[in-house]
Tab-separated table of C-alpha atoms in Angstrom:
chain	number	residue	atom	x	y	z
O	142	MET	CA	0.000	0.000	0.000
O	143	ALA	CA	1.475	3.297	-1.068
O	144	LYS	CA	1.860	6.118	1.415
O	145	ILE	CA	0.725	9.520	0.172
O	146	ILE	CA	2.651	12.465	1.622
O	147	VAL	CA	1.727	16.076	0.869
O	148	VAL	CA	4.348	18.802	1.153
O	149	THR	CA	2.435	21.984	1.900
O	150	SER	CA	2.732	25.387	3.601
O	151	GLY	CA	0.064	27.910	2.687
O	152	LYS	CA	2.623	30.637	2.088
O	153	GLY	CA	4.669	30.698	-1.092
O	154	GLY	CA	8.440	30.733	-1.342
O	155	VAL	CA	9.148	28.866	1.884
O	156	GLY	CA	10.745	25.856	0.198
O	157	LYS	CA	7.944	23.425	-0.684
O	158	THR	CA	9.352	22.346	-4.034
O	159	THR	CA	12.932	22.220	-2.735
O	160	SER	CA	11.697	20.053	0.138
O	161	SER	CA	9.518	17.832	-2.079
O	162	ALA	CA	12.473	17.210	-4.380
O	163	ALA	CA	14.853	16.521	-1.484
O	164	ILE	CA	12.477	14.298	0.486
O	165	GLY	CA	11.298	12.351	-2.569
O	166	THR	CA	14.872	11.803	-3.682
O	167	GLY	CA	15.916	10.802	-0.161
O	168	ILE	CA	13.157	8.209	0.160
O	169	ALA	CA	13.977	6.804	-3.291
O	170	MET	CA	17.668	6.576	-2.292
O	171	ARG	CA	16.574	4.133	0.405
O	172	GLY	CA	15.259	1.838	-2.314
O	173	PHE	CA	11.562	2.721	-2.095
O	174	LYS	CA	9.791	3.254	-5.378
O	175	THR	CA	8.818	6.916	-5.227
O	176	VAL	CA	6.970	9.382	-7.435
O	177	ILE	CA	6.851	13.152	-6.874
O	178	ILE	CA	3.794	14.873	-8.333
O	179	ASP	CA	3.806	18.609	-9.082
O	180	PHE	CA	0.331	19.923	-8.182
O	181	ASP	CA	1.184	23.528	-9.058
O	182	ILE	CA	-0.960	23.716	-12.172
O	183	GLY	CA	0.016	26.671	-14.340
O	184	LEU	CA	3.356	27.228	-12.631
O	185	ARG	CA	5.384	24.086	-13.246
O	186	ASN	CA	8.658	24.162	-11.309
O	187	LEU	CA	9.458	20.770	-9.842
O	188	ASP	CA	10.939	19.711	-13.196
O	189	LEU	CA	13.484	22.546	-12.996
O	190	ILE	CA	14.492	21.740	-9.425
O	191	MET	CA	14.874	18.074	-10.383
O	192	GLY	CA	16.781	18.976	-13.560
O	193	CYS	CA	14.442	17.195	-15.981
O	194	GLU	CA	12.723	20.222	-17.563
O	195	ARG	CA	13.768	19.275	-21.077
O	196	ARG	CA	12.324	15.806	-20.798
O	197	VAL	CA	8.718	16.876	-20.144
O	198	VAL	CA	6.409	15.610	-22.889
O	199	TYR	CA	3.087	14.975	-21.195
O	200	ASP	CA	1.877	16.211	-17.812
O	201	PHE	CA	-0.484	15.475	-14.918
O	202	VAL	CA	-3.494	17.117	-16.595
O	203	ASN	CA	-2.880	15.186	-19.839
O	204	VAL	CA	-3.076	11.968	-17.840
O	205	ILE	CA	-6.252	13.031	-16.029
O	206	ASN	CA	-7.874	13.946	-19.344
O	207	GLY	CA	-6.840	10.636	-20.887
O	208	GLU	CA	-4.588	12.284	-23.483
O	209	ALA	CA	-1.615	10.261	-22.265
O	210	ASN	CA	-1.046	7.382	-19.888
O	211	LEU	CA	1.085	7.475	-16.757
O	212	LYS	CA	3.986	5.638	-18.377
O	213	GLN	CA	4.195	8.327	-21.050
O	214	ALA	CA	3.955	11.245	-18.632
O	215	MET	CA	6.207	10.125	-15.795
O	216	ILE	CA	9.879	11.027	-16.063
O	217	LYS	CA	12.336	8.515	-14.669
O	218	ASP	CA	15.174	10.131	-12.757
O	219	LYS	CA	18.610	9.590	-14.300
O	220	ARG	CA	20.394	9.442	-10.947
O	221	ILE	CA	18.151	7.210	-8.867
O	222	ASP	CA	16.485	4.119	-10.323
O	223	THR	CA	13.451	4.127	-8.079
O	224	LEU	CA	12.540	7.804	-8.552
O	225	PHE	CA	9.924	9.262	-10.917
O	226	ILE	CA	8.481	12.731	-11.498
O	227	LEU	CA	5.013	13.622	-12.740
O	228	PRO	CA	5.215	17.222	-13.982
O	229	ALA	CA	2.484	19.846	-13.621
O	230	SER	CA	0.586	21.169	-16.564
O	231	GLN	CA	1.106	24.740	-17.745
O	232	THR	CA	-2.532	25.225	-18.610
O	233	ARG	CA	-4.114	28.411	-17.351
O	234	ASP	CA	-7.232	26.535	-16.313
O	235	LYS	CA	-6.832	26.411	-12.543
O	236	ASP	CA	-9.638	23.919	-12.150
O	237	ALA	CA	-8.069	21.366	-14.481
O	238	LEU	CA	-7.703	18.965	-11.565
O	239	SER	CA	-10.895	17.168	-10.592
O	240	LYS	CA	-11.162	15.209	-7.378
O	241	GLU	CA	-12.235	12.105	-9.310
O	242	GLY	CA	-9.388	12.513	-11.789
O	243	VAL	CA	-6.756	12.944	-9.091
O	244	GLU	CA	-8.137	9.983	-7.159
O	245	ARG	CA	-8.017	7.758	-10.253
O	246	ILE	CA	-4.361	8.639	-10.922
O	247	LEU	CA	-3.341	8.220	-7.284
O	248	ASN	CA	-5.023	4.803	-7.160
O	249	GLU	CA	-3.187	3.772	-10.284
O	250	LEU	CA	0.152	5.013	-8.883
O	251	ALA	CA	-0.517	3.271	-5.567
O	252	GLN	CA	-0.450	-0.105	-7.359
O	253	GLU	CA	3.138	0.423	-8.340
O	254	PHE	CA	4.761	2.849	-5.894
O	255	ASP	CA	5.703	2.769	-2.208
O	256	TYR	CA	5.619	6.539	-1.728
O	257	ILE	CA	3.684	9.270	-3.528
O	258	ILE	CA	4.907	12.801	-2.726
O	259	CYS	CA	2.454	15.603	-3.582
O	260	ASP	CA	4.178	18.962	-4.056
O	261	SER	CA	1.423	21.443	-3.211
O	262	PRO	CA	1.078	24.908	-4.738
O	263	ALA	CA	0.995	27.920	-2.401
O	264	GLY	CA	-2.323	29.312	-1.244
O	265	ILE	CA	-5.521	27.608	-0.157
O	266	GLU	CA	-7.252	27.304	-3.519
O	267	SER	CA	-8.287	24.185	-5.402
O	268	GLY	CA	-4.772	23.030	-6.376
O	269	ALA	CA	-3.566	23.103	-2.779
O	270	MET	CA	-6.777	21.473	-1.557
O	271	MET	CA	-6.425	18.723	-4.165
O	272	ALA	CA	-2.797	18.080	-3.152
O	273	LEU	CA	-3.715	17.529	0.497
O	274	TYR	CA	-7.106	15.841	0.087
O	275	PHE	CA	-5.893	12.249	-0.296
O	276	ALA	CA	-2.825	12.504	1.953
O	277	ASP	CA	-1.894	10.055	4.707
O	278	GLU	CA	0.849	12.309	6.046
O	279	ALA	CA	1.668	15.995	5.666
O	280	VAL	CA	4.978	17.810	5.795
O	281	VAL	CA	4.197	21.430	6.697
O	282	VAL	CA	7.086	23.574	5.479
O	283	THR	CA	7.488	26.700	7.601
O	284	ASN	CA	9.992	29.548	7.801
O	285	PRO	CA	10.707	31.076	11.230
O	286	GLU	CA	8.799	34.207	10.267
O	287	VAL	CA	5.349	35.489	11.307
O	288	SER	CA	3.403	35.215	8.048
O	289	SER	CA	4.705	31.750	7.299
O	290	VAL	CA	3.831	30.448	10.778
O	291	ARG	CA	0.340	31.910	10.606
O	292	ASP	CA	-0.286	30.405	7.150
O	293	SER	CA	1.006	27.042	8.348
O	294	ASP	CA	-1.546	27.109	11.127
O	295	ARG	CA	-4.208	27.841	8.541
O	296	ILE	CA	-3.106	24.823	6.507
O	297	LEU	CA	-3.125	22.640	9.634
O	298	GLY	CA	-6.777	23.610	10.016
O	299	MET	CA	-7.450	22.517	6.418
O	300	LEU	CA	-5.611	19.225	6.954
O	301	SER	CA	-7.838	18.369	9.873
O	302	SER	CA	-11.129	19.399	8.285
O	303	LYS	CA	-10.900	19.364	4.481
O	304	SER	CA	-9.149	16.071	3.796
O	305	ARG	CA	-10.565	12.723	2.768
O	306	ARG	CA	-9.537	11.284	6.112
O	307	ALA	CA	-11.500	13.998	7.911
O	308	GLU	CA	-14.567	13.632	5.694
O	309	GLN	CA	-14.677	9.855	6.035
O	310	GLY	CA	-14.024	9.877	9.767
O	311	LEU	CA	-10.723	7.999	9.388
O	312	PRO	CA	-7.724	8.635	11.665
O	313	GLY	CA	-6.377	12.095	10.847
O	314	ILE	CA	-3.454	12.991	8.603
O	315	LYS	CA	-0.120	12.610	10.399
O	316	GLU	CA	1.340	16.125	10.565
O	317	HIS	CA	5.043	16.961	10.549
O	318	LEU	CA	6.743	20.334	10.928
O	319	LEU	CA	9.692	21.057	8.653
O	320	LEU	CA	11.388	24.322	9.565
O	321	THR	CA	13.430	25.709	6.679
O	322	ARG	CA	15.757	28.710	6.218
O	323	TYR	CA	16.748	28.454	9.869
O	324	ASN	CA	19.508	30.793	10.962
O	325	PRO	CA	20.819	29.892	14.460
O	326	GLU	CA	22.955	33.029	14.605
O	327	ARG	CA	19.913	35.274	14.296
O	328	VAL	CA	17.951	33.112	16.739
O	329	ILE	CA	20.646	33.639	19.371
O	330	LYS	CA	20.554	37.387	18.738
O	331	GLY	CA	16.803	37.350	19.324
O	332	GLU	CA	16.093	38.316	15.729
O	333	MET	CA	14.439	35.095	14.614
O	334	LEU	CA	11.821	32.745	16.069
O	335	SER	CA	13.476	29.620	17.485
O	336	VAL	CA	12.568	25.998	16.756
O	337	GLU	CA	10.973	25.861	20.198
O	338	ASP	CA	8.908	29.012	19.538
O	339	VAL	CA	7.484	27.703	16.268
O	340	GLY	CA	6.933	24.251	17.755
O	341	GLU	CA	5.041	25.740	20.668
O	342	ILE	CA	2.766	27.836	18.460
O	343	LEU	CA	1.941	25.178	15.881
O	344	ALA	CA	1.984	22.259	18.335
O	345	ILE	CA	2.915	19.524	15.861
O	346	LYS	CA	5.810	17.101	15.844
O	347	LEU	CA	9.103	18.477	14.533
O	348	LEU	CA	10.371	16.480	11.553
O	349	GLY	CA	13.409	18.500	10.596
O	350	VAL	CA	15.243	21.787	10.648
O	351	ILE	CA	16.975	22.892	7.463
O	352	PRO	CA	19.540	25.650	7.976
O	353	GLU	CA	19.596	28.654	5.674
O	354	SER	CA	22.244	27.505	3.238
O	355	GLN	CA	24.005	28.546	0.059
O	356	ALA	CA	23.812	24.922	-1.014
O	357	VAL	CA	20.073	25.265	-1.725
O	358	LEU	CA	20.496	27.909	-4.434
O	359	ASN	CA	23.501	26.104	-5.874
O	360	ALA	CA	21.442	22.923	-6.085
O	361	SER	CA	18.486	24.581	-7.775
O	362	ASN	CA	20.814	26.405	-10.189
O	363	SER	CA	22.119	23.083	-11.383
O	364	GLY	CA	18.883	21.077	-11.205
O	365	THR	CA	20.108	18.699	-8.519
O	366	PRO	CA	18.016	18.009	-5.424
O	367	VAL	CA	20.027	19.468	-2.527
O	368	ILE	CA	19.922	16.162	-0.646
O	369	LEU	CA	22.382	14.785	-3.202
O	370	ASP	CA	24.905	17.415	-2.045
O	371	GLU	CA	25.791	15.229	0.917
O	372	ASP	CA	28.653	17.433	2.060
O	373	SER	CA	26.409	20.454	2.553
O	374	ASP	CA	24.607	21.333	5.780
O	375	ALA	CA	21.213	21.518	4.041
O	376	GLY	CA	21.829	18.176	2.292
O	377	GLN	CA	22.657	16.495	5.585
O	378	ALA	CA	19.692	18.091	7.325
O	379	TYR	CA	17.383	16.686	4.608
O	380	LEU	CA	18.987	13.230	4.991
O	381	ASP	CA	18.148	13.380	8.721
O	382	THR	CA	14.629	14.547	7.870
O	383	VAL	CA	14.044	11.593	5.544
O	384	ALA	CA	15.369	9.171	8.169
O	385	ARG	CA	12.876	10.562	10.710
O	386	LEU	CA	10.045	10.396	8.164
O	387	LEU	CA	10.853	6.688	7.773
O	388	GLY	CA	10.579	6.244	11.528
O	389	GLU	CA	14.218	6.426	12.614
O	390	GLU	CA	15.373	8.379	15.654
O	391	VAL	CA	17.982	10.902	14.590
O	392	PRO	CA	19.334	13.737	16.762
O	393	PHE	CA	18.781	17.273	15.433
O	394	ARG	CA	21.772	19.073	13.974
O	395	PHE	CA	22.513	22.629	12.807
O	396	LEU	CA	20.519	24.209	15.628
O	397	ASN	CA	23.497	26.006	17.119
O	398	VAL	CA	26.070	28.433	15.835
O	399	GLU	CA	29.444	26.948	15.004
O	400	LYS	CA	32.121	28.176	17.358
O	401	LYS	CA	34.090	31.105	16.053
O	402	GLY	CA	37.733	31.817	16.760
O	403	LEU	CA	38.723	34.686	19.046
O	404	LEU	CA	39.923	36.867	16.171
O	405	LYS	CA	36.678	36.402	14.268
O	406	ARG	CA	34.720	37.277	17.375
O	407	ILE	CA	36.620	40.500	17.903
O	408	PHE	CA	36.724	41.685	14.325
O	409	GLY	CA	33.430	40.196	13.167
O	410	GLY	CA	32.954	37.914	10.255
U	21	MET	CA	29.131	39.823	16.864
U	22	SER	CA	32.159	42.063	16.592
U	23	LEU	CA	33.618	44.168	19.411
U	24	LEU	CA	32.125	47.289	17.959
U	25	ASP	CA	28.649	45.717	17.824
U	26	TYR	CA	29.063	44.670	21.431
U	27	PHE	CA	29.261	48.251	22.648
U	28	ARG	CA	26.594	49.451	20.289
U	29	SER	CA	24.156	46.680	21.024
U	30	THR	CA	20.670	47.701	22.008
U	31	LYS	CA	18.754	44.797	23.515
U	32	LYS	CA	15.640	44.785	21.399
U	33	ASN	CA	14.347	41.307	20.957
U	34	THR	CA	12.041	41.229	17.947
U	35	ALA	CA	11.705	37.441	18.027
U	36	SER	CA	9.813	37.520	21.316
U	37	THR	CA	7.508	40.227	19.935
U	38	ALA	CA	6.861	37.980	16.939
U	39	LYS	CA	6.091	35.042	19.193
U	40	GLU	CA	3.604	37.003	21.318
U	41	ARG	CA	1.818	38.401	18.267
U	42	LEU	CA	1.595	34.963	16.703
U	43	GLN	CA	0.265	33.301	19.835
U	44	ILE	CA	-2.577	35.811	19.996
U	45	ILE	CA	-3.570	35.771	16.335
U	46	VAL	CA	-3.266	31.996	15.985
U	47	ALA	CA	-5.420	31.388	19.080
U	48	HIS	CA	-7.990	33.859	17.751
U	49	GLU	CA	-8.100	32.248	14.317
U	50	ARG	CA	-8.299	28.713	15.708
U	51	ASN	CA	-11.214	29.758	17.841
U	52	ARG	CA	-13.049	31.153	14.852
U	53	ARG	CA	-12.216	28.091	12.755
U	54	ASN	CA	-13.848	25.804	15.297
U	55	SER	CA	-16.985	27.880	15.701
U	56	PRO	CA	-20.203	27.340	13.711
U	57	ASP	CA	-20.762	29.213	10.443
U	58	TYR	CA	-23.715	31.164	11.802
U	59	LEU	CA	-21.683	32.885	14.520
U	60	PRO	CA	-20.669	36.009	12.522
U	61	GLN	CA	-24.292	36.576	11.456
U	62	LEU	CA	-25.470	36.040	15.032
U	63	GLU	CA	-22.925	38.626	16.154
U	64	ARG	CA	-24.228	41.144	13.583
U	65	ASP	CA	-27.849	40.506	14.579
U	66	ILE	CA	-27.115	40.964	18.265
U	67	LEU	CA	-25.237	44.160	17.470
U	68	ALA	CA	-28.231	45.467	15.507
U	69	VAL	CA	-30.635	44.743	18.355
U	70	ILE	CA	-28.444	46.469	20.939
U	71	ARG	CA	-28.042	49.465	18.624
U	72	LYS	CA	-31.762	50.063	18.752
U	73	TYR	CA	-31.215	51.143	22.346
U	74	VAL	CA	-27.563	52.091	22.786
U	75	ASP	CA	-25.079	53.524	20.337
U	76	ILE	CA	-22.119	51.156	20.328
U	77	ALA	CA	-19.239	50.482	17.955
U	78	ASP	CA	-18.660	47.213	16.085
U	79	ASP	CA	-15.809	46.132	18.315
U	80	GLN	CA	-17.763	46.592	21.529
U	81	VAL	CA	-19.596	43.319	21.120
U	82	SER	CA	-17.821	40.004	21.172
U	83	VAL	CA	-19.535	36.670	20.815
U	84	SER	CA	-17.767	33.398	21.398
U	85	LEU	CA	-18.917	29.843	21.608
U	86	GLU	CA	-16.917	27.585	23.844
U	87	LYS	CA	-17.333	23.877	24.019
U	88	SER	CA	-16.880	22.835	27.623
U	89	SER	CA	-17.842	19.200	27.177
U	90	ASP	CA	-19.430	16.913	24.589
U	91	GLN	CA	-22.917	17.846	25.670
U	92	LEU	CA	-22.430	21.453	26.653
U	93	SER	CA	-21.428	24.546	24.707
U	94	VAL	CA	-21.469	27.987	26.274
U	95	LEU	CA	-22.307	31.065	24.246
U	96	GLU	CA	-20.493	34.007	25.746
U	97	LEU	CA	-21.696	37.500	24.947
U	98	ASN	CA	-19.606	40.464	25.946
U	99	VAL	CA	-20.935	43.972	25.414
U	100	THR	CA	-19.005	47.051	26.453
U	101	PHE	CA	-21.312	50.021	26.965
U	102	PRO	CA	-19.933	53.499	26.322
U	103	ASP	CA	-19.159	55.524	29.473
U	104	ASP	CA	-20.902	58.716	28.519
U	105	LYS	CA	-24.446	57.348	28.330
U	106	LYS	CA	-27.098	59.540	29.851
């Protein structure tokens, strides 16, 4: 039975697609057959982050409309055998996704895959609702910043009331907090909400903390999920995150500032 | 932090301000999310009735519904009357 995980946030630009790409890739690296679906109809971007933008022929909406089958639309990753991407359509019709259509595709994918990662668009409109509706688990991507935390709380409300699990009276969606763009230096200075602060406000289990890192932009520039940059702080933090998502106990890293030398402390740097 | 910053530093902690603001707004929004759909209309109707007798502003009436147990919900109505009434 496939597990459906939605990566969502409410607010845009917090790192949903980066996280979807990293988490999907990380799970596939463990040998699980994984597909990442881009639900951002009209603004396709997962393909760029995954570095397969020139291999897109058919998309999610084509499959729903029966213009192509899944085999034709899915793109097999060139780095990891067990990883596939289903790109978003660039149609301007925002309502191109129907609940029945999405359900049919997810059921078909569930026959073959272990994990289905749904990369949600920003906002709380139909695309975002469709991405979370069928989910078993949710990764709520949040930045330590007021508007992002508030929007995450909004999305948590949707997860508990507007999902299939809620409507059918099944056990609720398992919610995870993924804090991204975390800057321990600013937290210590009292300029940024801490992990504890955000955890206290949202009151859901912490899955991972991704430090603000130059590696993320470098990875997206080159179309490589950042988790494959295993030497980078962000890459390692995503590896830990995936391990926790798969049920392992891993201590949190990158929560504190690295020690600076005396000279650096005096002269700044 | 460099030596110069150390002497200049003014202890203004914006993160704790952010946390306080968020706690308030999130609690407020959760409360509204869990309340029935008719509550805003009920609030407007109550306001209209009171206005027949006393001139009050929109924010002087607050209505909240709190569920205290499975069987019991309490509707709390809070009206602040203006001081200068004759």
